[in-house]
PDB file of C-alpha atoms and ligand atoms in Angstrom:
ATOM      1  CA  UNK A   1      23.213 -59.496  87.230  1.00 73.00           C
ATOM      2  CA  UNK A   2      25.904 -58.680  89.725  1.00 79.00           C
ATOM      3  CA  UNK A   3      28.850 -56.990  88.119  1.00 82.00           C
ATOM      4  CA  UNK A   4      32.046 -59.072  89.323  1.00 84.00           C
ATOM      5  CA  UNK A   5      34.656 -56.952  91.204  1.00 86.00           C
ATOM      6  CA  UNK A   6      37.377 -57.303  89.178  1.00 87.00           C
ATOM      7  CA  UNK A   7      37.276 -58.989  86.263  1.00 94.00           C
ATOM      8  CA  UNK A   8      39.413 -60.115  82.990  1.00 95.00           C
ATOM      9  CA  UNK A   9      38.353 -59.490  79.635  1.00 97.00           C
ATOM     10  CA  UNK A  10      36.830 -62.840  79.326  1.00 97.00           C
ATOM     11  CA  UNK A  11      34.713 -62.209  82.582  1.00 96.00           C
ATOM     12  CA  UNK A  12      33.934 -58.250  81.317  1.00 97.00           C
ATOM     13  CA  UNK A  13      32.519 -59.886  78.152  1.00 97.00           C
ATOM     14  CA  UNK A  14      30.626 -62.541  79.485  1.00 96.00           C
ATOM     15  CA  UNK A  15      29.496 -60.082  82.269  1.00 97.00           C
ATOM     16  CA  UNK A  16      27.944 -57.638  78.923  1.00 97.00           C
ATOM     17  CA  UNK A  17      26.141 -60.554  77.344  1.00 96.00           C
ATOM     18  CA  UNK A  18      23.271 -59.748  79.642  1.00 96.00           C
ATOM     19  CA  UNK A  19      22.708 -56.822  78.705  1.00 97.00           C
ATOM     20  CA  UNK A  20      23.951 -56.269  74.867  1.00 98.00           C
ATOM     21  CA  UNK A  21      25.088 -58.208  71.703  1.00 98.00           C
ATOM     22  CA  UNK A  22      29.004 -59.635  71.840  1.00 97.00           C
ATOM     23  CA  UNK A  23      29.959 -57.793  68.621  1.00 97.00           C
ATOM     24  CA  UNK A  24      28.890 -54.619  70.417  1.00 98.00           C
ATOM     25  CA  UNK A  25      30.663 -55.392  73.879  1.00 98.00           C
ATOM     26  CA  UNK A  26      34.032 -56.446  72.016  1.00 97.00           C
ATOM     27  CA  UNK A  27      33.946 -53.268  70.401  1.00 97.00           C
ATOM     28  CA  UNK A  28      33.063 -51.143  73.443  1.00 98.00           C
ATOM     29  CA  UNK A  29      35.712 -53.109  75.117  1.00 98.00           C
ATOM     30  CA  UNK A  30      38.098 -52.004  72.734  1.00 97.00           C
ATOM     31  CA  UNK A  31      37.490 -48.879  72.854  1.00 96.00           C
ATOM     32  CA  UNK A  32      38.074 -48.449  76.698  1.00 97.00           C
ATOM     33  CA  UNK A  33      41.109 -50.796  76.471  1.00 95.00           C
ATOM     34  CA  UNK A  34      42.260 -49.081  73.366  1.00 95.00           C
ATOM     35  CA  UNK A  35      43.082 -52.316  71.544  1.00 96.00           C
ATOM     36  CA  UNK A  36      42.704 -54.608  68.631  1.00 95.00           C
ATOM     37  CA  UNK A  37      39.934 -57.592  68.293  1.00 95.00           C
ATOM     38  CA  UNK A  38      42.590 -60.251  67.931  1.00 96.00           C
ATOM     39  CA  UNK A  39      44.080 -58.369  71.588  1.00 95.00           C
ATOM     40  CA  UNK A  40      40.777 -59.242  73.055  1.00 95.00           C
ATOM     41  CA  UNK A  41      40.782 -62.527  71.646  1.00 95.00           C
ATOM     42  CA  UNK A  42      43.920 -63.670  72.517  1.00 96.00           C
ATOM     43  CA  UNK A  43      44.472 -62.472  76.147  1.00 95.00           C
ATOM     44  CA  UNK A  44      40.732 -63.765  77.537  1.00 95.00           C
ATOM     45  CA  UNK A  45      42.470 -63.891  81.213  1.00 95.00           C
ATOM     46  CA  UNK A  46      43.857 -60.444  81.362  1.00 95.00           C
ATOM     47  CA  UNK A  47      43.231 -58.470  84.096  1.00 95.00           C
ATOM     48  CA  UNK A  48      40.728 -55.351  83.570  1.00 96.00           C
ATOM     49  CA  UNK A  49      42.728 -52.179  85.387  1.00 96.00           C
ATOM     50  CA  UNK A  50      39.854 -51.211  87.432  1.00 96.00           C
ATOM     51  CA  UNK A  51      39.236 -47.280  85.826  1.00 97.00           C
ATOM     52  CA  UNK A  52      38.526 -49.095  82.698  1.00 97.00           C
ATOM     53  CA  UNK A  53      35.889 -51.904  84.099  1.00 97.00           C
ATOM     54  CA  UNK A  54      34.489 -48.496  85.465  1.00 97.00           C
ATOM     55  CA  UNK A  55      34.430 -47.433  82.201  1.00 98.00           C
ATOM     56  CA  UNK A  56      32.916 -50.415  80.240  1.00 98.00           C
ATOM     57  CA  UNK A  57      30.146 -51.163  82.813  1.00 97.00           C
ATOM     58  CA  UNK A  58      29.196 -47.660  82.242  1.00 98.00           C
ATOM     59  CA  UNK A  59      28.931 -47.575  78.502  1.00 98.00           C
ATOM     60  CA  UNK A  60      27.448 -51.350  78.875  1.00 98.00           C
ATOM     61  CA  UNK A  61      24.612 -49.823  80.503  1.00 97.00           C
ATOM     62  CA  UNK A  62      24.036 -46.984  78.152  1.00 98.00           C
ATOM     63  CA  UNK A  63      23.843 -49.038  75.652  1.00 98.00           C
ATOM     64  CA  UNK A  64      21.332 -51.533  77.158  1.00 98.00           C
ATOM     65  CA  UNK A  65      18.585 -48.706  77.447  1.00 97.00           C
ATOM     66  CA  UNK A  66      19.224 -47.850  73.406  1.00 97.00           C
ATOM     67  CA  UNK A  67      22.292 -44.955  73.096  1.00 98.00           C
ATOM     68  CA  UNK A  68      23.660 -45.090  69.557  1.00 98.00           C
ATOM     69  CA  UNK A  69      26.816 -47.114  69.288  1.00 98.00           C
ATOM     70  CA  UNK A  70      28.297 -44.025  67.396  1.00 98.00           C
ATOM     71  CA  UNK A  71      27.954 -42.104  70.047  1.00 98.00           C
ATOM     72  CA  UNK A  72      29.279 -44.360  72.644  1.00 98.00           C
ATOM     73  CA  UNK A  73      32.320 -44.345  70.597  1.00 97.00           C
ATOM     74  CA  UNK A  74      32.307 -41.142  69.382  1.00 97.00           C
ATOM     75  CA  UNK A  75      33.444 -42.323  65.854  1.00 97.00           C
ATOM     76  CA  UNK A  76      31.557 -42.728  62.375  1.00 97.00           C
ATOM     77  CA  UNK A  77      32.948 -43.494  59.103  1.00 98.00           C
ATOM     78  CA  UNK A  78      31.962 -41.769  56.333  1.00 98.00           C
ATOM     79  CA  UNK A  79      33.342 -41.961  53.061  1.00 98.00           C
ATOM     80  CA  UNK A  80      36.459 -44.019  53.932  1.00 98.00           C
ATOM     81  CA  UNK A  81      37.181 -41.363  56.773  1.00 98.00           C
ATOM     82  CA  UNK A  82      36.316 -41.334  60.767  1.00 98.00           C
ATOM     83  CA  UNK A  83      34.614 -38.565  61.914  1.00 98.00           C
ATOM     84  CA  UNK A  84      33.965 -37.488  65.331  1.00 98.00           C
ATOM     85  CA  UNK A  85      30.527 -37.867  66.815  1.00 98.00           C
ATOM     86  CA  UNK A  86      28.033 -36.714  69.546  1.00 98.00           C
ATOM     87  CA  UNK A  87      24.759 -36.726  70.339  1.00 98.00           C
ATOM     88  CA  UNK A  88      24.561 -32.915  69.407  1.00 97.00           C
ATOM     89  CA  UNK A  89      24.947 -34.275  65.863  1.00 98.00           C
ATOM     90  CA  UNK A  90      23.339 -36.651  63.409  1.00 98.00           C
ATOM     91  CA  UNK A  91      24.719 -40.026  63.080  1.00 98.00           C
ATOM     92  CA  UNK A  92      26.423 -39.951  59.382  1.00 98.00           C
ATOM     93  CA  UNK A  93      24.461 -42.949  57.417  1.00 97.00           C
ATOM     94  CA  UNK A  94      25.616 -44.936  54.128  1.00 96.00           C
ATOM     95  CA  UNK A  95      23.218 -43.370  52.211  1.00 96.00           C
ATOM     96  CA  UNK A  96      24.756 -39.550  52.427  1.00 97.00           C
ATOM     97  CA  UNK A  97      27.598 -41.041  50.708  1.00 97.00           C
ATOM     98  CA  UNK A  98      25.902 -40.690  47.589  1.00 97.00           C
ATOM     99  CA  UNK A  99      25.318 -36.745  47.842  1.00 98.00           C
ATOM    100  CA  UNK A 100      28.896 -36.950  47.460  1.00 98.00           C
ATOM    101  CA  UNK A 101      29.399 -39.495  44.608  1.00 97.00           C
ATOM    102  CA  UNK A 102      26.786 -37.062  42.789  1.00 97.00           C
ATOM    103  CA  UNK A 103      28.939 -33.917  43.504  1.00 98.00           C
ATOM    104  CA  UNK A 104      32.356 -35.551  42.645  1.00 97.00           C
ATOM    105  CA  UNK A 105      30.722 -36.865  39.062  1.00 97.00           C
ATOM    106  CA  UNK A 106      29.586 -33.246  38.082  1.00 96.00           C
ATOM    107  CA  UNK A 107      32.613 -31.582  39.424  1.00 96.00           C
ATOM    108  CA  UNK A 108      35.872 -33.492  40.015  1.00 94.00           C
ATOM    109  CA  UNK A 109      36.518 -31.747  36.345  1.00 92.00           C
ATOM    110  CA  UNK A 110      36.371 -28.295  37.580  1.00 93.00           C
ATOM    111  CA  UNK A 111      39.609 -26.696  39.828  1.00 92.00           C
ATOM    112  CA  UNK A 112      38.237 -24.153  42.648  1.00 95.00           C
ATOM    113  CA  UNK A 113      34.481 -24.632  42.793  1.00 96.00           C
ATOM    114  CA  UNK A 114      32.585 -22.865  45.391  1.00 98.00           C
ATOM    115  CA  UNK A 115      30.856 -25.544  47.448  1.00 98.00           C
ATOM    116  CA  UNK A 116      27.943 -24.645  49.836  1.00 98.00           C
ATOM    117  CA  UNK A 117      26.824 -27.443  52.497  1.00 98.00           C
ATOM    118  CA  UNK A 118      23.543 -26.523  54.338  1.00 98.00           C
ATOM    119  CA  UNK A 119      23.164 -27.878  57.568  1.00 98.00           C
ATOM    120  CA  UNK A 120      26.469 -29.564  57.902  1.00 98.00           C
ATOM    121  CA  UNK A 121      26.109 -31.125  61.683  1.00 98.00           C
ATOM    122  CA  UNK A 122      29.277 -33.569  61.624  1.00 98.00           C
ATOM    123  CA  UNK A 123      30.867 -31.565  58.549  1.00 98.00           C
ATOM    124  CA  UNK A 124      30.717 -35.249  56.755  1.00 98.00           C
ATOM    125  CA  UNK A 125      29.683 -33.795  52.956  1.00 98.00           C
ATOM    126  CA  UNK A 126      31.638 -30.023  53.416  1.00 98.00           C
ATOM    127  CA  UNK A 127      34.371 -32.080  55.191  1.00 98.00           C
ATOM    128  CA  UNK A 128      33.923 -34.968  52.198  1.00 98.00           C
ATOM    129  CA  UNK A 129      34.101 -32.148  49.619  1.00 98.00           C
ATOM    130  CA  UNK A 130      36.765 -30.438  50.452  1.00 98.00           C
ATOM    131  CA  UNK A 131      38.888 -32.952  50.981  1.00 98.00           C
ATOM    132  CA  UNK A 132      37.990 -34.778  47.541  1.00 98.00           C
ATOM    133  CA  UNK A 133      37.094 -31.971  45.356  1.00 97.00           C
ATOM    134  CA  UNK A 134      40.905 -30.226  43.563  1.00 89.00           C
ATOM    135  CA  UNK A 135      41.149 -26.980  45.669  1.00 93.00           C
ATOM    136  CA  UNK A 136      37.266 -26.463  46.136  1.00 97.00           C
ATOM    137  CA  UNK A 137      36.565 -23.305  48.425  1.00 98.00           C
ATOM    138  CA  UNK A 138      34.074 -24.927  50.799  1.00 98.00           C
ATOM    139  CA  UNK A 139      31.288 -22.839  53.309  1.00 98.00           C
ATOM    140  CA  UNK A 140      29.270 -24.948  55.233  1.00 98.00           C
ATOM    141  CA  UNK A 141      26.456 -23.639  57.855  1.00 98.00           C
ATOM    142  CA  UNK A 142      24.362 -24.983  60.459  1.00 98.00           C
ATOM    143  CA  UNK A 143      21.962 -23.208  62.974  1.00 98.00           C
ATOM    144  CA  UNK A 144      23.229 -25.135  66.115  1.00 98.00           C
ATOM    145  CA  UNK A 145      26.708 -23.738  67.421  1.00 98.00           C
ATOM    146  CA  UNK A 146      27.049 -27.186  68.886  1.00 98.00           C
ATOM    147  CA  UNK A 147      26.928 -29.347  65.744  1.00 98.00           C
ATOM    148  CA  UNK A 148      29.474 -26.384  64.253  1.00 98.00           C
ATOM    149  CA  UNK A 149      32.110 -26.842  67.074  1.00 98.00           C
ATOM    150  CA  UNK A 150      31.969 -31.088  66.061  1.00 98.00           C
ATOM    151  CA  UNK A 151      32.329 -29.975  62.638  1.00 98.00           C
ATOM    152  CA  UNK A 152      35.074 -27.575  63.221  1.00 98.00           C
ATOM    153  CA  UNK A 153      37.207 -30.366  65.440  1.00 98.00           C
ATOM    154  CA  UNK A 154      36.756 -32.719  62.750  1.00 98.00           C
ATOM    155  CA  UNK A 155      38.001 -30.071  60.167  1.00 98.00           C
ATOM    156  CA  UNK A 156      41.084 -29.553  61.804  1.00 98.00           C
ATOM    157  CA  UNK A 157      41.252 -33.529  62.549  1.00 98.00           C
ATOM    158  CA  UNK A 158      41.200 -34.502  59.046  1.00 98.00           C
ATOM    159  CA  UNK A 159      43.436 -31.634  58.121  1.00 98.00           C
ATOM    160  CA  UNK A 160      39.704 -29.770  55.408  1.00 98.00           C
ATOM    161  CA  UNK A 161      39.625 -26.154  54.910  1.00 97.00           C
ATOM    162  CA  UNK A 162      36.382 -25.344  55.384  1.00 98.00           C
ATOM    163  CA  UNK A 163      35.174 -22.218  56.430  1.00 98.00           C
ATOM    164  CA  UNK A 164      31.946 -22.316  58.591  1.00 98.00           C
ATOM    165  CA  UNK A 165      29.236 -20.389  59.674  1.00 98.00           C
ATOM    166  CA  UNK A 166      26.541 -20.131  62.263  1.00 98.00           C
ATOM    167  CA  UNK A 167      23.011 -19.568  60.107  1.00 98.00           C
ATOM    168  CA  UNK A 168      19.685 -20.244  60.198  1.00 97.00           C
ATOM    169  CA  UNK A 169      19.731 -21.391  56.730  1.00 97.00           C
ATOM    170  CA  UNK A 170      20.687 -18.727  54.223  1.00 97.00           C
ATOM    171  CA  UNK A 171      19.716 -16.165  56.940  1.00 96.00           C
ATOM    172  CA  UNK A 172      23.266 -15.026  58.049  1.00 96.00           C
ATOM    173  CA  UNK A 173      25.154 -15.944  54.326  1.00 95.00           C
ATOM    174  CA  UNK A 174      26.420 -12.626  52.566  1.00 89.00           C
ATOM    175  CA  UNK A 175      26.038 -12.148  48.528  1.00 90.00           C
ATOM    176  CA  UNK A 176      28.169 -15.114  47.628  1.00 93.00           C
ATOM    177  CA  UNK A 177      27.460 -17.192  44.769  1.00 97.00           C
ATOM    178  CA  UNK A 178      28.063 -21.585  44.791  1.00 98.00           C
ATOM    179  CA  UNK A 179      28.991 -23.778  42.020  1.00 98.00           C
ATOM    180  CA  UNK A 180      27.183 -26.699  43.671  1.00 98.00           C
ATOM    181  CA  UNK A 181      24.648 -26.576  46.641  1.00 98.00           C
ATOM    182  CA  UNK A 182      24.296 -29.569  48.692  1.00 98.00           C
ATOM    183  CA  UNK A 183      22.740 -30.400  52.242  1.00 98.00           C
ATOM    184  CA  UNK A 184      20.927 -33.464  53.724  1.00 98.00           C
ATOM    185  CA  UNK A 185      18.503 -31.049  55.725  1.00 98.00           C
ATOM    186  CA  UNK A 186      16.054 -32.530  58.419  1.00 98.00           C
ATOM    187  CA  UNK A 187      13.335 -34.812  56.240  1.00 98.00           C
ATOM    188  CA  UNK A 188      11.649 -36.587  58.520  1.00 97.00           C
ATOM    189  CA  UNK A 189       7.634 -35.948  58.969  1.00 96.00           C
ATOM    190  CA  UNK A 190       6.596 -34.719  62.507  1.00 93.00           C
ATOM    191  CA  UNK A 191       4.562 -37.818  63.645  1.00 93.00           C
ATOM    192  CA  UNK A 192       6.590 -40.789  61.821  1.00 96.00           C
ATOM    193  CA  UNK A 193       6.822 -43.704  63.983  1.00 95.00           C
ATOM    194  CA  UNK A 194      10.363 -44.208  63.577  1.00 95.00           C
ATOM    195  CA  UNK A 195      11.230 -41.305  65.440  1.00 96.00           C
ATOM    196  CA  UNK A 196      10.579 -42.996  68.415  1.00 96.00           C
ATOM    197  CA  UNK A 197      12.421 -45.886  67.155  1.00 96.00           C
ATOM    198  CA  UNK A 198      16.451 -46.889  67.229  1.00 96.00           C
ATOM    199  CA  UNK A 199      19.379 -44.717  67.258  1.00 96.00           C
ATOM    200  CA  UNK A 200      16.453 -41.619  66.115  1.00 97.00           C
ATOM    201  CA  UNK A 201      15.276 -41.676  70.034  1.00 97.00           C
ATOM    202  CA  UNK A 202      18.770 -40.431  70.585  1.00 98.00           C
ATOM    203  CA  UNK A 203      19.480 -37.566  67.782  1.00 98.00           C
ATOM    204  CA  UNK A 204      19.130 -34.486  67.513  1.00 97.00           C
ATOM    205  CA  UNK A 205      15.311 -34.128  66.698  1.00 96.00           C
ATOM    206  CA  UNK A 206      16.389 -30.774  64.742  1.00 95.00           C
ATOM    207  CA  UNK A 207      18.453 -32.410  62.513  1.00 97.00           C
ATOM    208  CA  UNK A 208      15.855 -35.346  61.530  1.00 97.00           C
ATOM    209  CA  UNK A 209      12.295 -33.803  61.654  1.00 96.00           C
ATOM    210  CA  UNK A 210      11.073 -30.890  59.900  1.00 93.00           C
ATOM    211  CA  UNK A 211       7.539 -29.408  60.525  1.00 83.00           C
ATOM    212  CA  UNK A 212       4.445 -31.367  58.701  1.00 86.00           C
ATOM    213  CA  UNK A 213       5.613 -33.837  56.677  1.00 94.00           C
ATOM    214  CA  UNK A 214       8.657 -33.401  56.489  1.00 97.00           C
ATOM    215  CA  UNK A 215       9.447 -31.319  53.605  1.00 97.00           C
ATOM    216  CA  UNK A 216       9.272 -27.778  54.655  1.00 96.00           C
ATOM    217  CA  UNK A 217      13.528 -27.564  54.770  1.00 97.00           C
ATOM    218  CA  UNK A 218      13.940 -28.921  51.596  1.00 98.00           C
ATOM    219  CA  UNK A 219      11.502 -26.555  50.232  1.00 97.00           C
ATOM    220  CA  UNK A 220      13.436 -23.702  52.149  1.00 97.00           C
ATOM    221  CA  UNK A 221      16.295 -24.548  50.713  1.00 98.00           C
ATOM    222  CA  UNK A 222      15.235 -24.895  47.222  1.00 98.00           C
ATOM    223  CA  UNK A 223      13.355 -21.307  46.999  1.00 98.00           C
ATOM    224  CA  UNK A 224      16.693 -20.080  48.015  1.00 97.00           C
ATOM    225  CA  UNK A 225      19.054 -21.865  46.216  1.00 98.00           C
ATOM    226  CA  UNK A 226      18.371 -20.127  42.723  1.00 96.00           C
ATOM    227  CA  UNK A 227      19.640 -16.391  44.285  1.00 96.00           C
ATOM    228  CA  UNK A 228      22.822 -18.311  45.547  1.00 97.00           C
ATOM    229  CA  UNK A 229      23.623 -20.455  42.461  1.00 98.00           C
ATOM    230  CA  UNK A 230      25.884 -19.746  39.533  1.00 97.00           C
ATOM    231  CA  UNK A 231      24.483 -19.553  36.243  1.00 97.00           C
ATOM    232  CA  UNK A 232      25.029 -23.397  35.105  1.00 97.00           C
ATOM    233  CA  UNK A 233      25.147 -24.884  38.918  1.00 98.00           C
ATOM    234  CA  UNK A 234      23.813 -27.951  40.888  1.00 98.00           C
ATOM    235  CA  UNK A 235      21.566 -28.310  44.074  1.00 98.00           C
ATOM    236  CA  UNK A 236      21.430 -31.924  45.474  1.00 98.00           C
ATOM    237  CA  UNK A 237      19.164 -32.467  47.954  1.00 98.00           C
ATOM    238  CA  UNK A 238      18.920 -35.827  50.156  1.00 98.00           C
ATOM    239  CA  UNK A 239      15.726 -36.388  51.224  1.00 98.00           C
ATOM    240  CA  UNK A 240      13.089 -39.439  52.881  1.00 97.00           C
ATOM    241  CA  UNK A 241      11.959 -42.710  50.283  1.00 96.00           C
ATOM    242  CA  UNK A 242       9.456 -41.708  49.432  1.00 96.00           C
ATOM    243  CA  UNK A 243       8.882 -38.126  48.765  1.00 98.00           C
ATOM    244  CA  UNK A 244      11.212 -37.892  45.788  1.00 98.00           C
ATOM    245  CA  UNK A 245       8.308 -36.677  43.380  1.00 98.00           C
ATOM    246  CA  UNK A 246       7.655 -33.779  45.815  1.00 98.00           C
ATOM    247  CA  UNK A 247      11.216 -32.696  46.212  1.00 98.00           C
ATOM    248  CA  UNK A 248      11.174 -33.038  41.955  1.00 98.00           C
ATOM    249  CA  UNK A 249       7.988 -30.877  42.018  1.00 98.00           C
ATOM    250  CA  UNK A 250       9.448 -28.661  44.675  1.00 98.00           C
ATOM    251  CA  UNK A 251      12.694 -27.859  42.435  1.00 98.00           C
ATOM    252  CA  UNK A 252      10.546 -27.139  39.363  1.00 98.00           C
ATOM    253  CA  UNK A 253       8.620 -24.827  41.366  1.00 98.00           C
ATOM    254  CA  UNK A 254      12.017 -23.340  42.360  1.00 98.00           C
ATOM    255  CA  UNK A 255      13.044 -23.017  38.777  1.00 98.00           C
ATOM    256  CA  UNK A 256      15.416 -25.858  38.012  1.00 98.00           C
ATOM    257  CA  UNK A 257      16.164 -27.579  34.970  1.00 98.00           C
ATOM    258  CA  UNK A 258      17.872 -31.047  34.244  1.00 98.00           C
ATOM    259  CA  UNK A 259      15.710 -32.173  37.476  1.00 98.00           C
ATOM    260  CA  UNK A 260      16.659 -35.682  38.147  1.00 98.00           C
ATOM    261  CA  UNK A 261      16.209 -38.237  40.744  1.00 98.00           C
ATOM    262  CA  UNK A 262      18.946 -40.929  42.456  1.00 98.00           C
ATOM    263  CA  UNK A 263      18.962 -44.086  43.776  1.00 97.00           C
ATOM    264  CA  UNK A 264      21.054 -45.365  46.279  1.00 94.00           C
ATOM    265  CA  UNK A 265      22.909 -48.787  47.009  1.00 90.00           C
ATOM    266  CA  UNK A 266      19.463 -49.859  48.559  1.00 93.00           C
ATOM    267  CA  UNK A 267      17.629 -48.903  44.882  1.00 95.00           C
ATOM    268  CA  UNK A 268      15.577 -45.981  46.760  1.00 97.00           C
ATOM    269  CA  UNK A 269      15.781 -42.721  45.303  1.00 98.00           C
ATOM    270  CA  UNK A 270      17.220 -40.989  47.907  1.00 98.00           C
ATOM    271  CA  UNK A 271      19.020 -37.539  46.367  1.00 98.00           C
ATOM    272  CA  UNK A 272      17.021 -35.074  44.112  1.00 98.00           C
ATOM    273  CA  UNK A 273      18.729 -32.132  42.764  1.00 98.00           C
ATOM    274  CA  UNK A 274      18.340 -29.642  39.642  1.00 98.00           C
ATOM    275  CA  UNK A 275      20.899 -27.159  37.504  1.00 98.00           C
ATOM    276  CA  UNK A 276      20.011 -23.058  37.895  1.00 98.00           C
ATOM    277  CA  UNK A 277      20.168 -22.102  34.960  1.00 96.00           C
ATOM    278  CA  UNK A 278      18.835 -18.105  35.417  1.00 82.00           C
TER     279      UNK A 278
HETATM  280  N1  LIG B 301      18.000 -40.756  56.836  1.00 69.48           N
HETATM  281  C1  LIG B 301      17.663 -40.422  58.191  1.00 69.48           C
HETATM  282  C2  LIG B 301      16.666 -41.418  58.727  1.00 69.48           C
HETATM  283  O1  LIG B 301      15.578 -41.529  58.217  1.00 69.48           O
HETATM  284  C3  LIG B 301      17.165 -39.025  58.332  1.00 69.48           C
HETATM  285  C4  LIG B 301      18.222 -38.040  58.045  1.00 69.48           C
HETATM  286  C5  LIG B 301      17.690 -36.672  57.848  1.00 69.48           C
HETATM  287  O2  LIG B 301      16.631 -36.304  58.318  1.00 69.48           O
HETATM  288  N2  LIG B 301      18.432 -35.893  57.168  1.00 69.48           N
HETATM  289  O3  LIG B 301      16.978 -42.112  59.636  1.00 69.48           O
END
């Protein structure tokens, strides 16, 4: 379809129903205009400044051949806050939320727990934690520098004190010792189809598959948890739908007790986790 020259929003939007859904072009549109759905709605002959039709027809386009709406607008909310997003990161999904729900129900009680968040990318749980938790002292770590520096803007954005650190899982961490160890590590087995499916095409592959089938991080993770853990504290773990007896098995190999399984709003057990208890 030929692009017209210079359109108005009515003639941008019927230009992007080629090529993507309207709830998606309204919202692009709205991004690049920087205004509200009822703007849109109500001003169907206003003239497009041209930078901005520029603008539109290019995120139009990227979004025809599959990029993530997150990423187009470089905003996800998680837990009632927006976070900043980028294709260096993971796209924060529903389901994390309950990683959090599960920290804030064993802890909200406790003043100044040590929080540990491996393999932060966006900073959404450390971020989430800190923010939530009364006067938590949150470290969260991540092996890409990249994924840090979004998680370090959106610190500062949302006003968090987290401190963060550039490991390879516990690799570069000192002899501290956590209250409550969370992370939603990469999960996904090697050769699952839906890798090459959706908004996955477009993520960080790092952050999503883990060698095998899929469970080598969380097992990583769990060996090392124990050393890191106060006597008493909580690892929880999200992990894929269906390997929730491994990652059970995996923490009583590790030496937790209380191991327990949760579901989330979808009914799939979707967090494991386990108390050290020495
Ligand atoms: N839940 C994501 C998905 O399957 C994967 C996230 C992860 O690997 N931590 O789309």
């Amino acid at each position: 379809m030929i692009p017209p020259e210079s359109p108005d929003i009515a003639g941008a939007l019927a230009w992007a129903r080629g090529y993507i859904a309207p709830p998606e072009a309204r919202l692009l549109l709205r991004r690049v205009h920087q205004c509200s759905a009822a703007h849109l709605a109500a001003w169907p002959e206003k003239a497009l400044p041209q930078a901005e039709w520029t603008t539109f027809r290019a995120l139009v386009e990227r979004r025809a051949v599959g990029v993530p709406m997150a990423y187009l607008i470089g905003e996800r909310e998680f837990y009632g806050r927006g976070f900043m997003v980028g294709p260096e990161v993971l796209i924060p999904r529903p389901e994390t939320e309950l990683l959090v729900e599960l920290a804030l129900a064993h802890f909200s009680a406790m003043p100044h727990a040590k929080v540990l968040d491996m393999g932060t990318g966006s900073g959404v749980l450390a971020i989430t934690l800190a923010l939530e938790l009364d006067r938590a002292e949150v470290c969260a770590l991540d092996q890409s520098r990249a994924a840090l520096s979004v998680a370090m803007s959106n610190a500062i954005r949302l006003g968090a004190s987290v401190s963060f650190l550039c490991s390879d899982w516990y690799a570069e961490l000192g002899e501290e010792h956590f209250h409550l160890i969370v992370a939603n590590p990469p999960y996904v087995a090697e050769n699952d189809p839906h890798l090459t499916l959706g908004d996955l095409r477009f993520e960080p592959r790092e952050a999503l598959a883990a060698g095998g089938n899929g469970l080598a991080g969380l097992a990583l993770i769990a060996a090392g948890a124990g050393r890191r853990l106060e006597n008493g504290g909580w690892l929880f773990m999200e992990h894929g739908h269906d390997q929730a007896a491994a990652v059970r098995g995996i923490l009583a190999d590790a030496g937790f007790a209380a191991i327990a399984s949760w579901p989330d709003l979808a009914g799939i057990e979707r967090v494991s986790g386990g108390r050290w208890t020495g």
